[in-house]
Amino acid sequence: MDNSNTQGSGGFKAGLGNLFGGSAPEYSNTELAGVPLTGMSPLSPYLNVDPRYLLQDTEEFILPTGANKTRGRFELAFFTIGGCCITGAAFGTLNGVRMGLKETRDMAWSKPRNVQILNIVTRQGASWANTLGSVALLYSVFGVAIEKVRGAEDDINTVAAGTLTGMLFKSTSGLRGVARGGLAGLALSGAYALYNNWDNLTGSSSSSSRLY
């Protein structure tokens, strides 16, 4: 019975082969396992795929012609402004709660006290959000403008944008205020640039010490 089924299936396959112009030879799994594949060695015993092709040493992102691999200042400006506004609102809220509790400590817990604390929290949150958001907006505008003028993106743009932001933000306080704002912006932007390049500076210093 089994022999007849085997012969019948073989005859059916042969008939299909003859129908399409010829019969392909049949091989068992044992015979196929020993056939070497060009460029696919060593093969995985579980998958008929070379594991080396699964390791990608290069980036898989396709960038347009002339595009940078990192985000520019214009793209980061939205994140910077929004983050500073949220940070200012959070800090102002905490400061408003502290000030509200301090100013109403002689009042009993009642609705007027809660309303007064809420008003102080609202004013402080909006004030700090407006302040930090304005600073971030000025810094982003100066950074994008300097990058377009110089045609380069480096730490000089960061320090220059920070210095000009501090000077313009304190421009209503006179020359002394402008000088103080410029120094503050220079210090903060310089510290930020130093933080970004700290790994490169420490790596270069360690390599130079090894040479000597």
PDB file of C-alpha atoms in Angstrom:
ATOM      1  CA  MET A   1       0.000   0.000   0.000  1.00  0.00           C
ATOM      2  CA  ASP A   2       2.794   2.383   0.946  1.00  0.00           C
ATOM      3  CA  ASN A   3       4.751   1.515  -2.181  1.00  0.00           C
ATOM      4  CA  SER A   4       1.763   2.277  -4.364  1.00  0.00           C
ATOM      5  CA  ASN A   5       1.282   5.671  -2.660  1.00  0.00           C
ATOM      6  CA  THR A   6       4.936   6.500  -3.124  1.00  0.00           C
ATOM      7  CA  GLN A   7       4.847   5.534  -6.755  1.00  0.00           C
ATOM      8  CA  GLY A   8       1.642   7.501  -7.238  1.00  0.00           C
ATOM      9  CA  SER A   9       3.084  10.670  -5.721  1.00  0.00           C
ATOM     10  CA  GLY A  10       6.267  10.221  -7.776  1.00  0.00           C
ATOM     11  CA  GLY A  11       4.228   9.783 -10.921  1.00  0.00           C
ATOM     12  CA  PHE A  12       2.186  12.899 -10.118  1.00  0.00           C
ATOM     13  CA  LYS A  13       5.368  14.982  -9.627  1.00  0.00           C
ATOM     14  CA  ALA A  14       6.829  13.576 -12.832  1.00  0.00           C
ATOM     15  CA  GLY A  15       3.616  14.440 -14.652  1.00  0.00           C
ATOM     16  CA  LEU A  16       3.796  18.035 -13.419  1.00  0.00           C
ATOM     17  CA  GLY A  17       7.439  18.179 -14.469  1.00  0.00           C
ATOM     18  CA  ASN A  18       6.625  16.932 -17.943  1.00  0.00           C
ATOM     19  CA  LEU A  19       3.773  19.424 -18.156  1.00  0.00           C
ATOM     20  CA  PHE A  20       6.163  22.370 -17.628  1.00  0.00           C
ATOM     21  CA  GLY A  21       8.786  21.144 -20.001  1.00  0.00           C
ATOM     22  CA  GLY A  22      10.837  18.728 -17.953  1.00  0.00           C
ATOM     23  CA  SER A  23      11.155  17.010 -14.617  1.00  0.00           C
ATOM     24  CA  ALA A  24      13.519  18.494 -12.009  1.00  0.00           C
ATOM     25  CA  PRO A  25      15.655  16.013 -10.073  1.00  0.00           C
ATOM     26  CA  GLU A  26      14.604  15.391  -6.482  1.00  0.00           C
ATOM     27  CA  TYR A  27      17.079  15.580  -3.622  1.00  0.00           C
ATOM     28  CA  SER A  28      16.697  14.667   0.002  1.00  0.00           C
ATOM     29  CA  ASN A  29      17.373  17.023   2.900  1.00  0.00           C
ATOM     30  CA  THR A  30      20.532  15.109   3.733  1.00  0.00           C
ATOM     31  CA  GLU A  31      21.927  15.684   0.258  1.00  0.00           C
ATOM     32  CA  LEU A  32      21.009  19.366   0.259  1.00  0.00           C
ATOM     33  CA  ALA A  33      22.625  19.941   3.659  1.00  0.00           C
ATOM     34  CA  GLY A  34      26.088  19.215   2.271  1.00  0.00           C
ATOM     35  CA  VAL A  35      25.857  21.578  -0.703  1.00  0.00           C
ATOM     36  CA  PRO A  36      28.124  24.635  -0.133  1.00  0.00           C
ATOM     37  CA  LEU A  37      26.725  28.074  -0.973  1.00  0.00           C
ATOM     38  CA  THR A  38      29.023  30.705  -2.457  1.00  0.00           C
ATOM     39  CA  GLY A  39      29.497  33.710  -0.153  1.00  0.00           C
ATOM     40  CA  MET A  40      27.277  32.231   2.561  1.00  0.00           C
ATOM     41  CA  SER A  41      29.771  30.487   4.833  1.00  0.00           C
ATOM     42  CA  PRO A  42      29.566  29.728   7.691  1.00  0.00           C
ATOM     43  CA  LEU A  43      25.845  28.993   7.640  1.00  0.00           C
ATOM     44  CA  SER A  44      23.633  28.906  10.686  1.00  0.00           C
ATOM     45  CA  PRO A  45      22.521  25.352  11.537  1.00  0.00           C
ATOM     46  CA  TYR A  46      18.986  26.655  12.215  1.00  0.00           C
ATOM     47  CA  LEU A  47      18.546  29.289   9.502  1.00  0.00           C
ATOM     48  CA  ASN A  48      19.781  29.084   5.963  1.00  0.00           C
ATOM     49  CA  VAL A  49      21.241  32.615   6.326  1.00  0.00           C
ATOM     50  CA  ASP A  50      24.784  33.774   6.840  1.00  0.00           C
ATOM     51  CA  PRO A  51      24.880  35.480  10.284  1.00  0.00           C
ATOM     52  CA  ARG A  52      27.427  37.989   8.994  1.00  0.00           C
ATOM     53  CA  TYR A  53      24.778  39.585   6.822  1.00  0.00           C
ATOM     54  CA  LEU A  54      22.691  40.334   9.928  1.00  0.00           C
ATOM     55  CA  LEU A  55      25.393  42.591  11.416  1.00  0.00           C
ATOM     56  CA  GLN A  56      25.225  46.141  10.113  1.00  0.00           C
ATOM     57  CA  ASP A  57      28.328  48.251  10.709  1.00  0.00           C
ATOM     58  CA  THR A  58      26.913  51.307   8.962  1.00  0.00           C
ATOM     59  CA  GLU A  59      23.867  53.434   9.722  1.00  0.00           C
ATOM     60  CA  GLU A  60      20.623  52.290   8.170  1.00  0.00           C
ATOM     61  CA  PHE A  61      19.169  55.782   7.819  1.00  0.00           C
ATOM     62  CA  ILE A  62      18.887  57.205   4.328  1.00  0.00           C
ATOM     63  CA  LEU A  63      19.591  60.938   4.330  1.00  0.00           C
ATOM     64  CA  PRO A  64      18.895  63.364   1.488  1.00  0.00           C
ATOM     65  CA  THR A  65      21.837  64.659  -0.503  1.00  0.00           C
ATOM     66  CA  GLY A  66      23.671  67.343   1.464  1.00  0.00           C
ATOM     67  CA  ALA A  67      21.741  66.735   4.691  1.00  0.00           C
ATOM     68  CA  ASN A  68      23.523  66.601   8.045  1.00  0.00           C
ATOM     69  CA  LYS A  69      23.464  63.543  10.285  1.00  0.00           C
ATOM     70  CA  THR A  70      22.665  65.693  13.309  1.00  0.00           C
ATOM     71  CA  ARG A  71      19.923  68.220  13.884  1.00  0.00           C
ATOM     72  CA  GLY A  72      20.742  71.824  13.181  1.00  0.00           C
ATOM     73  CA  ARG A  73      20.100  74.822  15.374  1.00  0.00           C
ATOM     74  CA  PHE A  74      16.830  75.611  13.642  1.00  0.00           C
ATOM     75  CA  GLU A  75      15.414  72.149  14.423  1.00  0.00           C
ATOM     76  CA  LEU A  76      16.673  72.291  18.008  1.00  0.00           C
ATOM     77  CA  ALA A  77      15.264  75.801  18.527  1.00  0.00           C
ATOM     78  CA  PHE A  78      11.718  74.499  18.989  1.00  0.00           C
ATOM     79  CA  PHE A  79      12.815  71.964  21.576  1.00  0.00           C
ATOM     80  CA  THR A  80      14.951  74.564  23.369  1.00  0.00           C
ATOM     81  CA  ILE A  81      12.207  77.171  23.583  1.00  0.00           C
ATOM     82  CA  GLY A  82       9.540  74.698  24.650  1.00  0.00           C
ATOM     83  CA  GLY A  83      11.791  73.055  27.216  1.00  0.00           C
ATOM     84  CA  CYS A  84      12.764  76.387  28.742  1.00  0.00           C
ATOM     85  CA  CYS A  85       9.111  77.464  28.965  1.00  0.00           C
ATOM     86  CA  ILE A  86       8.126  74.246  30.716  1.00  0.00           C
ATOM     87  CA  THR A  87      11.137  74.432  33.031  1.00  0.00           C
ATOM     88  CA  GLY A  88      10.365  78.056  33.909  1.00  0.00           C
ATOM     89  CA  ALA A  89       6.721  77.269  34.590  1.00  0.00           C
ATOM     90  CA  ALA A  90       7.655  74.364  36.878  1.00  0.00           C
ATOM     91  CA  PHE A  91      10.250  76.396  38.773  1.00  0.00           C
ATOM     92  CA  GLY A  92       7.875  79.360  39.024  1.00  0.00           C
ATOM     93  CA  THR A  93       5.133  77.128  40.377  1.00  0.00           C
ATOM     94  CA  LEU A  94       7.369  75.807  43.140  1.00  0.00           C
ATOM     95  CA  ASN A  95       8.571  79.292  43.947  1.00  0.00           C
ATOM     96  CA  GLY A  96       4.980  80.554  43.984  1.00  0.00           C
ATOM     97  CA  VAL A  97       3.944  77.868  46.444  1.00  0.00           C
ATOM     98  CA  ARG A  98       6.844  78.834  48.703  1.00  0.00           C
ATOM     99  CA  MET A  99       6.041  82.524  48.504  1.00  0.00           C
ATOM    100  CA  GLY A 100       2.313  81.939  48.924  1.00  0.00           C
ATOM    101  CA  LEU A 101       2.776  79.875  52.071  1.00  0.00           C
ATOM    102  CA  LYS A 102       5.202  82.440  53.440  1.00  0.00           C
ATOM    103  CA  GLU A 103       2.968  85.455  52.789  1.00  0.00           C
ATOM    104  CA  THR A 104      -0.191  83.787  54.125  1.00  0.00           C
ATOM    105  CA  ARG A 105       1.299  82.043  57.137  1.00  0.00           C
ATOM    106  CA  ASP A 106      -0.679  84.294  59.516  1.00  0.00           C
ATOM    107  CA  MET A 107      -3.983  83.411  57.832  1.00  0.00           C
ATOM    108  CA  ALA A 108      -6.111  80.420  58.732  1.00  0.00           C
ATOM    109  CA  TRP A 109      -6.731  77.699  56.151  1.00  0.00           C
ATOM    110  CA  SER A 110      -9.737  79.042  54.304  1.00  0.00           C
ATOM    111  CA  LYS A 111     -10.911  79.846  50.803  1.00  0.00           C
ATOM    112  CA  PRO A 112      -9.379  83.370  50.728  1.00  0.00           C
ATOM    113  CA  ARG A 113      -5.965  81.946  51.626  1.00  0.00           C
ATOM    114  CA  ASN A 114      -6.193  79.265  48.944  1.00  0.00           C
ATOM    115  CA  VAL A 115      -7.187  81.853  46.347  1.00  0.00           C
ATOM    116  CA  GLN A 116      -4.293  84.101  47.314  1.00  0.00           C
ATOM    117  CA  ILE A 117      -1.791  81.237  47.117  1.00  0.00           C
ATOM    118  CA  LEU A 118      -3.201  80.225  43.739  1.00  0.00           C
ATOM    119  CA  ASN A 119      -2.821  83.782  42.418  1.00  0.00           C
ATOM    120  CA  ILE A 120       0.804  83.943  43.547  1.00  0.00           C
ATOM    121  CA  VAL A 121       1.549  80.553  41.976  1.00  0.00           C
ATOM    122  CA  THR A 122      -0.034  81.647  38.680  1.00  0.00           C
ATOM    123  CA  ARG A 123       1.915  84.905  38.545  1.00  0.00           C
ATOM    124  CA  GLN A 124       5.231  83.276  39.399  1.00  0.00           C
ATOM    125  CA  GLY A 125       4.769  80.410  36.934  1.00  0.00           C
ATOM    126  CA  ALA A 126       3.867  82.732  34.067  1.00  0.00           C
ATOM    127  CA  SER A 127       6.704  85.143  34.917  1.00  0.00           C
ATOM    128  CA  TRP A 128       9.410  82.483  35.015  1.00  0.00           C
ATOM    129  CA  ALA A 129       8.082  80.753  31.886  1.00  0.00           C
ATOM    130  CA  ASN A 130       8.087  84.072  30.036  1.00  0.00           C
ATOM    131  CA  THR A 131      11.603  84.911  31.191  1.00  0.00           C
ATOM    132  CA  LEU A 132      13.237  81.608  30.294  1.00  0.00           C
ATOM    133  CA  GLY A 133      11.245  81.359  27.078  1.00  0.00           C
ATOM    134  CA  SER A 134      12.432  84.810  26.002  1.00  0.00           C
ATOM    135  CA  VAL A 135      16.050  83.929  26.754  1.00  0.00           C
ATOM    136  CA  ALA A 136      15.745  80.687  24.782  1.00  0.00           C
ATOM    137  CA  LEU A 137      14.138  82.536  21.864  1.00  0.00           C
ATOM    138  CA  LEU A 138      16.923  85.131  21.726  1.00  0.00           C
ATOM    139  CA  TYR A 139      19.601  82.451  21.994  1.00  0.00           C
ATOM    140  CA  SER A 140      18.050  80.369  19.206  1.00  0.00           C
ATOM    141  CA  VAL A 141      17.645  83.375  16.885  1.00  0.00           C
ATOM    142  CA  PHE A 142      21.238  84.493  17.433  1.00  0.00           C
ATOM    143  CA  GLY A 143      22.521  80.937  17.003  1.00  0.00           C
ATOM    144  CA  VAL A 144      20.699  80.373  13.713  1.00  0.00           C
ATOM    145  CA  ALA A 145      21.740  83.798  12.373  1.00  0.00           C
ATOM    146  CA  ILE A 146      25.407  83.312  13.267  1.00  0.00           C
ATOM    147  CA  GLU A 147      25.404  79.830  11.738  1.00  0.00           C
ATOM    148  CA  LYS A 148      23.976  81.171   8.477  1.00  0.00           C
ATOM    149  CA  VAL A 149      26.474  84.030   8.355  1.00  0.00           C
ATOM    150  CA  ARG A 150      29.552  81.950   9.164  1.00  0.00           C
ATOM    151  CA  GLY A 151      28.446  78.870   7.249  1.00  0.00           C
ATOM    152  CA  ALA A 152      29.748  76.592  10.004  1.00  0.00           C
ATOM    153  CA  GLU A 153      28.439  74.951  13.158  1.00  0.00           C
ATOM    154  CA  ASP A 154      30.837  74.867  16.095  1.00  0.00           C
ATOM    155  CA  ASP A 155      31.272  76.095  19.659  1.00  0.00           C
ATOM    156  CA  ILE A 156      32.044  79.627  18.497  1.00  0.00           C
ATOM    157  CA  ASN A 157      28.401  79.995  17.504  1.00  0.00           C
ATOM    158  CA  THR A 158      27.306  78.785  20.935  1.00  0.00           C
ATOM    159  CA  VAL A 159      29.526  81.199  22.854  1.00  0.00           C
ATOM    160  CA  ALA A 160      28.700  84.129  20.582  1.00  0.00           C
ATOM    161  CA  ALA A 161      24.949  83.472  20.762  1.00  0.00           C
ATOM    162  CA  GLY A 162      25.065  83.173  24.549  1.00  0.00           C
ATOM    163  CA  THR A 163      27.024  86.412  24.932  1.00  0.00           C
ATOM    164  CA  LEU A 164      24.717  88.386  22.623  1.00  0.00           C
ATOM    165  CA  THR A 165      21.658  86.956  24.356  1.00  0.00           C
ATOM    166  CA  GLY A 166      22.874  88.140  27.762  1.00  0.00           C
ATOM    167  CA  MET A 167      23.721  91.597  26.423  1.00  0.00           C
ATOM    168  CA  LEU A 168      20.352  92.087  24.705  1.00  0.00           C
ATOM    169  CA  PHE A 169      18.365  90.670  27.610  1.00  0.00           C
ATOM    170  CA  LYS A 170      19.933  93.213  29.998  1.00  0.00           C
ATOM    171  CA  SER A 171      19.986  96.075  27.505  1.00  0.00           C
ATOM    172  CA  THR A 172      17.351  98.020  29.474  1.00  0.00           C
ATOM    173  CA  SER A 173      19.602  98.201  32.548  1.00  0.00           C
ATOM    174  CA  GLY A 174      22.224 100.511  31.065  1.00  0.00           C
ATOM    175  CA  LEU A 175      25.793  99.827  30.070  1.00  0.00           C
ATOM    176  CA  ARG A 176      26.587  98.062  33.308  1.00  0.00           C
ATOM    177  CA  GLY A 177      23.623  95.794  32.842  1.00  0.00           C
ATOM    178  CA  VAL A 178      24.681  95.027  29.278  1.00  0.00           C
ATOM    179  CA  ALA A 179      28.197  94.198  30.443  1.00  0.00           C
ATOM    180  CA  ARG A 180      26.925  91.983  33.256  1.00  0.00           C
ATOM    181  CA  GLY A 181      24.499  90.216  30.956  1.00  0.00           C
ATOM    182  CA  GLY A 182      27.226  89.643  28.371  1.00  0.00           C
ATOM    183  CA  LEU A 183      29.584  88.225  30.977  1.00  0.00           C
ATOM    184  CA  ALA A 184      26.849  85.968  32.345  1.00  0.00           C
ATOM    185  CA  GLY A 185      25.968  84.720  28.871  1.00  0.00           C
ATOM    186  CA  LEU A 186      29.630  84.211  28.051  1.00  0.00           C
ATOM    187  CA  ALA A 187      30.187  82.213  31.238  1.00  0.00           C
ATOM    188  CA  LEU A 188      27.125  80.023  30.793  1.00  0.00           C
ATOM    189  CA  SER A 189      27.681  79.342  27.083  1.00  0.00           C
ATOM    190  CA  GLY A 190      31.393  78.735  27.671  1.00  0.00           C
ATOM    191  CA  ALA A 191      30.605  76.237  30.418  1.00  0.00           C
ATOM    192  CA  TYR A 192      28.116  74.494  28.124  1.00  0.00           C
ATOM    193  CA  ALA A 193      30.661  74.305  25.290  1.00  0.00           C
ATOM    194  CA  LEU A 194      33.282  72.966  27.703  1.00  0.00           C
ATOM    195  CA  TYR A 195      30.847  70.328  28.922  1.00  0.00           C
ATOM    196  CA  ASN A 196      30.118  69.184  25.363  1.00  0.00           C
ATOM    197  CA  ASN A 197      33.817  68.871  24.528  1.00  0.00           C
ATOM    198  CA  TRP A 198      34.946  67.454  27.857  1.00  0.00           C
ATOM    199  CA  ASP A 199      35.400  63.945  26.491  1.00  0.00           C
ATOM    200  CA  ASN A 200      37.496  65.204  23.587  1.00  0.00           C
ATOM    201  CA  LEU A 201      39.632  67.360  25.874  1.00  0.00           C
ATOM    202  CA  THR A 202      40.245  64.589  28.381  1.00  0.00           C
ATOM    203  CA  GLY A 203      40.945  62.105  25.577  1.00  0.00           C
ATOM    204  CA  SER A 204      43.456  64.403  23.884  1.00  0.00           C
ATOM    205  CA  SER A 205      45.206  65.199  27.168  1.00  0.00           C
ATOM    206  CA  SER A 206      45.501  61.526  28.093  1.00  0.00           C
ATOM    207  CA  SER A 207      46.841  60.625  24.639  1.00  0.00           C
ATOM    208  CA  SER A 208      49.418  63.451  24.761  1.00  0.00           C
ATOM    209  CA  SER A 209      50.580  62.348  28.216  1.00  0.00           C
ATOM    210  CA  ARG A 210      51.064  58.826  26.903  1.00  0.00           C
ATOM    211  CA  LEU A 211      53.226  60.119  24.052  1.00  0.00           C
ATOM    212  CA  TYR A 212      55.533  61.905  26.463  1.00  0.00           C
TER     213      TYR A 212
END
